[in-house]
Short mmCIF file of C-alpha atoms in Angstrom, two decimals:
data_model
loop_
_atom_site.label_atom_id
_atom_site.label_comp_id
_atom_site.label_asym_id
_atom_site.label_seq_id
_atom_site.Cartn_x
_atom_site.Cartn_y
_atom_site.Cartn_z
CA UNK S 1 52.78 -70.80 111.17
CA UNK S 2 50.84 -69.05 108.44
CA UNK S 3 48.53 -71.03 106.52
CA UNK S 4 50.09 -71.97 102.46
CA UNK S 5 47.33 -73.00 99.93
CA UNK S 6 50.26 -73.73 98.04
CA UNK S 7 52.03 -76.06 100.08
CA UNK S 8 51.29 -79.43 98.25
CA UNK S 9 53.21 -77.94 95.19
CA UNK S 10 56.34 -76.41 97.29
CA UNK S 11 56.80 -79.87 99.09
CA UNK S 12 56.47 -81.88 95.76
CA UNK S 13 59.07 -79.51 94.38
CA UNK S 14 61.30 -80.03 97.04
CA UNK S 15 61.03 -83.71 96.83
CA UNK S 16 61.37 -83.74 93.14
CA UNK S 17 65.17 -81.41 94.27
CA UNK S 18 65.86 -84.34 96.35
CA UNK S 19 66.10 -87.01 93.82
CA UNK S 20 68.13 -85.21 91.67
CA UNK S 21 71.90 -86.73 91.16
CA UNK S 22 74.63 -83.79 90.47
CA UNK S 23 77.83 -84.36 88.73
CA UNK S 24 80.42 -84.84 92.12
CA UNK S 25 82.52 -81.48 92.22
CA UNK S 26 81.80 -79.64 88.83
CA UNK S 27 78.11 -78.52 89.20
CA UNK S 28 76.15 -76.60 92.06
CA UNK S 29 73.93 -79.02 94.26
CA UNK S 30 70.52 -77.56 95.50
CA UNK S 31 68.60 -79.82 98.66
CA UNK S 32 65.11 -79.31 99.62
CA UNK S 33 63.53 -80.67 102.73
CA UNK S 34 59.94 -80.20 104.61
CA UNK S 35 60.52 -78.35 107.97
CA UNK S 36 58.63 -80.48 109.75
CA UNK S 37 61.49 -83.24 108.76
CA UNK S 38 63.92 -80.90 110.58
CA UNK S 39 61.65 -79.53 113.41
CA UNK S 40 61.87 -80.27 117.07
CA UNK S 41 60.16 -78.93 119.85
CA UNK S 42 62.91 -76.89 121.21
CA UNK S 43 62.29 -75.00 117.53
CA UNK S 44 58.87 -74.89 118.01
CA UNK S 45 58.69 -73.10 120.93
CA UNK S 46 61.46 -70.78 119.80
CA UNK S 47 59.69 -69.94 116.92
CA UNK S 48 56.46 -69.52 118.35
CA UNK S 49 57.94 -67.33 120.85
CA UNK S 50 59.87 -65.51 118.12
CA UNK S 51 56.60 -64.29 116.47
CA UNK S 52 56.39 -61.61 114.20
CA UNK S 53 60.03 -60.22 116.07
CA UNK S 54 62.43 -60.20 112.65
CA UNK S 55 65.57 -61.03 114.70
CA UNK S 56 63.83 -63.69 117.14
CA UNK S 57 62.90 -65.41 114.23
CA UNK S 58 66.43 -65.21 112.66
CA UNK S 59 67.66 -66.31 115.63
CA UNK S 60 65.10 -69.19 116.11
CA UNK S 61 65.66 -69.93 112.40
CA UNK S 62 69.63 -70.06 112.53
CA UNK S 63 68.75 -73.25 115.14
CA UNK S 64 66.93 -74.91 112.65
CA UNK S 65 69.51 -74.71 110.03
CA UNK S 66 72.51 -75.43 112.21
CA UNK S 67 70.36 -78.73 113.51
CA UNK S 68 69.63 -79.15 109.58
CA UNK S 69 72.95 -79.74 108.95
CA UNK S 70 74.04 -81.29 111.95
CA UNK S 71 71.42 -83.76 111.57
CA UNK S 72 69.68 -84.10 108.44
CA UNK S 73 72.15 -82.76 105.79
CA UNK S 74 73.88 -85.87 105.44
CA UNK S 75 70.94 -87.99 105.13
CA UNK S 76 69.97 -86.15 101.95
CA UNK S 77 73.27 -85.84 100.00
CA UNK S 78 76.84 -88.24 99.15
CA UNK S 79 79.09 -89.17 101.28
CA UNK S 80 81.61 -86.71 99.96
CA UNK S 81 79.53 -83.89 100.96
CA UNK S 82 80.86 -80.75 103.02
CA UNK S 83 79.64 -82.03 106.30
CA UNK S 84 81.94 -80.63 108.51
CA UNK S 85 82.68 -77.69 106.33
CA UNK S 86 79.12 -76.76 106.61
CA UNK S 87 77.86 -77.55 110.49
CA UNK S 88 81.31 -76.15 111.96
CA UNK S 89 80.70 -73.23 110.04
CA UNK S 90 79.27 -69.44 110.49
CA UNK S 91 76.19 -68.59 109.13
CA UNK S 92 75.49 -65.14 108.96
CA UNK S 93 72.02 -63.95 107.97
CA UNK S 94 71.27 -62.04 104.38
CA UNK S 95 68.86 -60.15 102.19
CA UNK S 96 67.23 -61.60 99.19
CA UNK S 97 69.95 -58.87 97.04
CA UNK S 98 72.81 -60.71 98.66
CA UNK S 99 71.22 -63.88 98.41
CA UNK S 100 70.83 -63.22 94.82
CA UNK S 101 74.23 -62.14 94.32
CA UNK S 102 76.03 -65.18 96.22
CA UNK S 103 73.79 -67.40 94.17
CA UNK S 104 74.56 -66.27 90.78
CA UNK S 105 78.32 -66.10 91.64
CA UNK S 106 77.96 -69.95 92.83
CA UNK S 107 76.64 -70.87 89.69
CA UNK S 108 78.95 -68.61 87.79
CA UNK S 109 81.31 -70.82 88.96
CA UNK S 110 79.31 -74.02 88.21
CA UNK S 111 78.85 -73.09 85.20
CA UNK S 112 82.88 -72.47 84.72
CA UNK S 113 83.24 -75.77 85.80
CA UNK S 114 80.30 -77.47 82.90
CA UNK S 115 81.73 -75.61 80.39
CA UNK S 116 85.32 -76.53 80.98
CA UNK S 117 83.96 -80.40 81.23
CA UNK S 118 82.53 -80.11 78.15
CA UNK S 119 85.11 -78.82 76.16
CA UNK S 120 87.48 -81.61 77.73
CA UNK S 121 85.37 -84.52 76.98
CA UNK S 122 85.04 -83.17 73.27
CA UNK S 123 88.42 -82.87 72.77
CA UNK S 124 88.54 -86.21 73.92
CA UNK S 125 85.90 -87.45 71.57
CA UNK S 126 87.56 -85.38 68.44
CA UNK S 127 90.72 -87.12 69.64
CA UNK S 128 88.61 -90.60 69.50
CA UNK S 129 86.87 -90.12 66.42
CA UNK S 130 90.41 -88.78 64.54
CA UNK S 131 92.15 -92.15 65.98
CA UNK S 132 89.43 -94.57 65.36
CA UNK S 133 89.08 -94.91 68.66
CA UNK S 134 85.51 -93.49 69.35
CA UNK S 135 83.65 -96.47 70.88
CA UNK S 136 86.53 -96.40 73.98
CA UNK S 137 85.39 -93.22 75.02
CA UNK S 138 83.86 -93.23 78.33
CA UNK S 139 80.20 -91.55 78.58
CA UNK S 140 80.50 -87.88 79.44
CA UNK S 141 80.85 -87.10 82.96
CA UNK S 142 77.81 -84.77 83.46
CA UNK S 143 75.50 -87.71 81.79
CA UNK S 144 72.11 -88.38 83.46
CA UNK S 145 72.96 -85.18 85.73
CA UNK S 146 71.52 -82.48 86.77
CA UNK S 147 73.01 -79.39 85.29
CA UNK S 148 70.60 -77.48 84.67
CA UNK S 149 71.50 -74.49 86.40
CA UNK S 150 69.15 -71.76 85.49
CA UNK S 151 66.38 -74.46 87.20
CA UNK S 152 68.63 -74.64 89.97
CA UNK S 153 68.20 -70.74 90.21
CA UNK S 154 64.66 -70.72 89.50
CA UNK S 155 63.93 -73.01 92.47
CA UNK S 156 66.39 -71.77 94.71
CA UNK S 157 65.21 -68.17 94.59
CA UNK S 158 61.86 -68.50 93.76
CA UNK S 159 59.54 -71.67 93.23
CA UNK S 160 60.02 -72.83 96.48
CA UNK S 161 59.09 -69.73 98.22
CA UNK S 162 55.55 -68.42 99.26
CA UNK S 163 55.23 -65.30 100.73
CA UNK S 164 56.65 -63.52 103.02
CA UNK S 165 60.20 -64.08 101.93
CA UNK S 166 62.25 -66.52 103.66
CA UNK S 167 64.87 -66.07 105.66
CA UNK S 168 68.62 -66.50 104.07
CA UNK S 169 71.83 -67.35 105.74
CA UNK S 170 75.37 -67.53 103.77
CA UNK S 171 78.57 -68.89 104.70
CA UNK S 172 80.49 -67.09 102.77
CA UNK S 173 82.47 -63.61 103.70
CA UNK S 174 85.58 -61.55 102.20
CA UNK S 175 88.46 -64.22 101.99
CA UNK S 176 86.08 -66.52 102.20
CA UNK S 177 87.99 -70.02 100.63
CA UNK S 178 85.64 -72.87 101.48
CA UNK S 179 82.78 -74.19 99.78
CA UNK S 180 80.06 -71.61 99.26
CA UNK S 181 76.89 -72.46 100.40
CA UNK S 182 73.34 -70.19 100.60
CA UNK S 183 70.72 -71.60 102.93
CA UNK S 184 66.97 -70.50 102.46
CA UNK S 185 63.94 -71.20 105.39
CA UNK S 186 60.54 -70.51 105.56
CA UNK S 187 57.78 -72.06 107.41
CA UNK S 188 57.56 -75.00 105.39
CA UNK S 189 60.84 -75.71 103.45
CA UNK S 190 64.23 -75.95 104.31
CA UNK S 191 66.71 -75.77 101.30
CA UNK S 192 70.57 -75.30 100.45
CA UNK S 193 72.52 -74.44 97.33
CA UNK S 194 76.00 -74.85 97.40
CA UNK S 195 78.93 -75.50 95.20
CA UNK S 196 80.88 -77.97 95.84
#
């Protein structure tokens, strides 16, 4: 492993991304874990062995991932969460353009979803408010959330990286109907963004 003199702050970071709540299916949800959380020695050698060889380390980096999700993606997320979906699935590895590009299509689509939310809960309210029924209304859905998507994107793609760039893995593919999901991995951090 390469040394990171700015490790402290990328593992904060990703602890601060794991406390955050997101609204169930209408937002995208972004996880962040230490590698060393994930790590076994069977990945450790692999890695090791991989070296500075690009596809050895994809290779030796797809096994961390699929024993991320086997293993430690349901320890960090609801009980709703696409499990299955994601450890019975193929993940094929990407560039940072078509990282980039599945990314801002997943929260193209999350943010399709906030915006439709938001106009039903205030025609709701307008509803409320013209019957005199205002203090029925139920507090808004997205509440004490995190929707903040363009943070989402920020981490995702960017504060949680040190150099060299990490390596990405998608699930997605033409006719593609599940639920989209980008996986990042460097040395250090081990993160997913997917929309539910």
């Amino acid at each position: 492993m390469r040394p990171d003199p700015d490790l402290a702050r990328r593992l904060e970071l990703a602890e601060h991304i794991q406390r955050q709540w997101y609204p169930s299916w209408t937002s995208a949800w972004l996880k962040a874990v230490p590698a060393s959380a994930v790590l076994e020695s069977i990945h450790r050698e692999a890695l090791a062995e991989a070296g500075a060889d690009p596809s050895a380390l994809v290779t030796a980096r797809r096994a961390v991932v699929q024993t991320f999700l086997e293993d430690h993606f349901s320890l960090c997320t609801p009980e709703d969460a696409p499990y299955c979906t994601f450890v019975d699935g193929t993940w094929r590895a990407i560039d940072r353009a078509e990282m980039l590009a599945c990314a801002d299509r997943l929260l193209a689509t999350a943010r399709a979803r906030i915006v439709e939310v938001e106009a039903e809960e205030a025609a709701e309210r307008a509803e409320a408010e013209q019957g005199g029924w205002l203090d029925a209304v139920s507090p808004s859905r997205l509440a004490d959330r995190m929707i903040d998507l363009d943070a989402l994107r920020r981490w995702f793609t960017a504060e949680l990286w040190a150099d060299p760039e990490p390596t990405w893995f998608t699930n997605t593919r033409p006719g593609f109907t599940g639920e989209p999901a980008v996986v990042g991995i460097d040395d250090h951090v081990i993160t997913i963004l997917w929309l539910p």
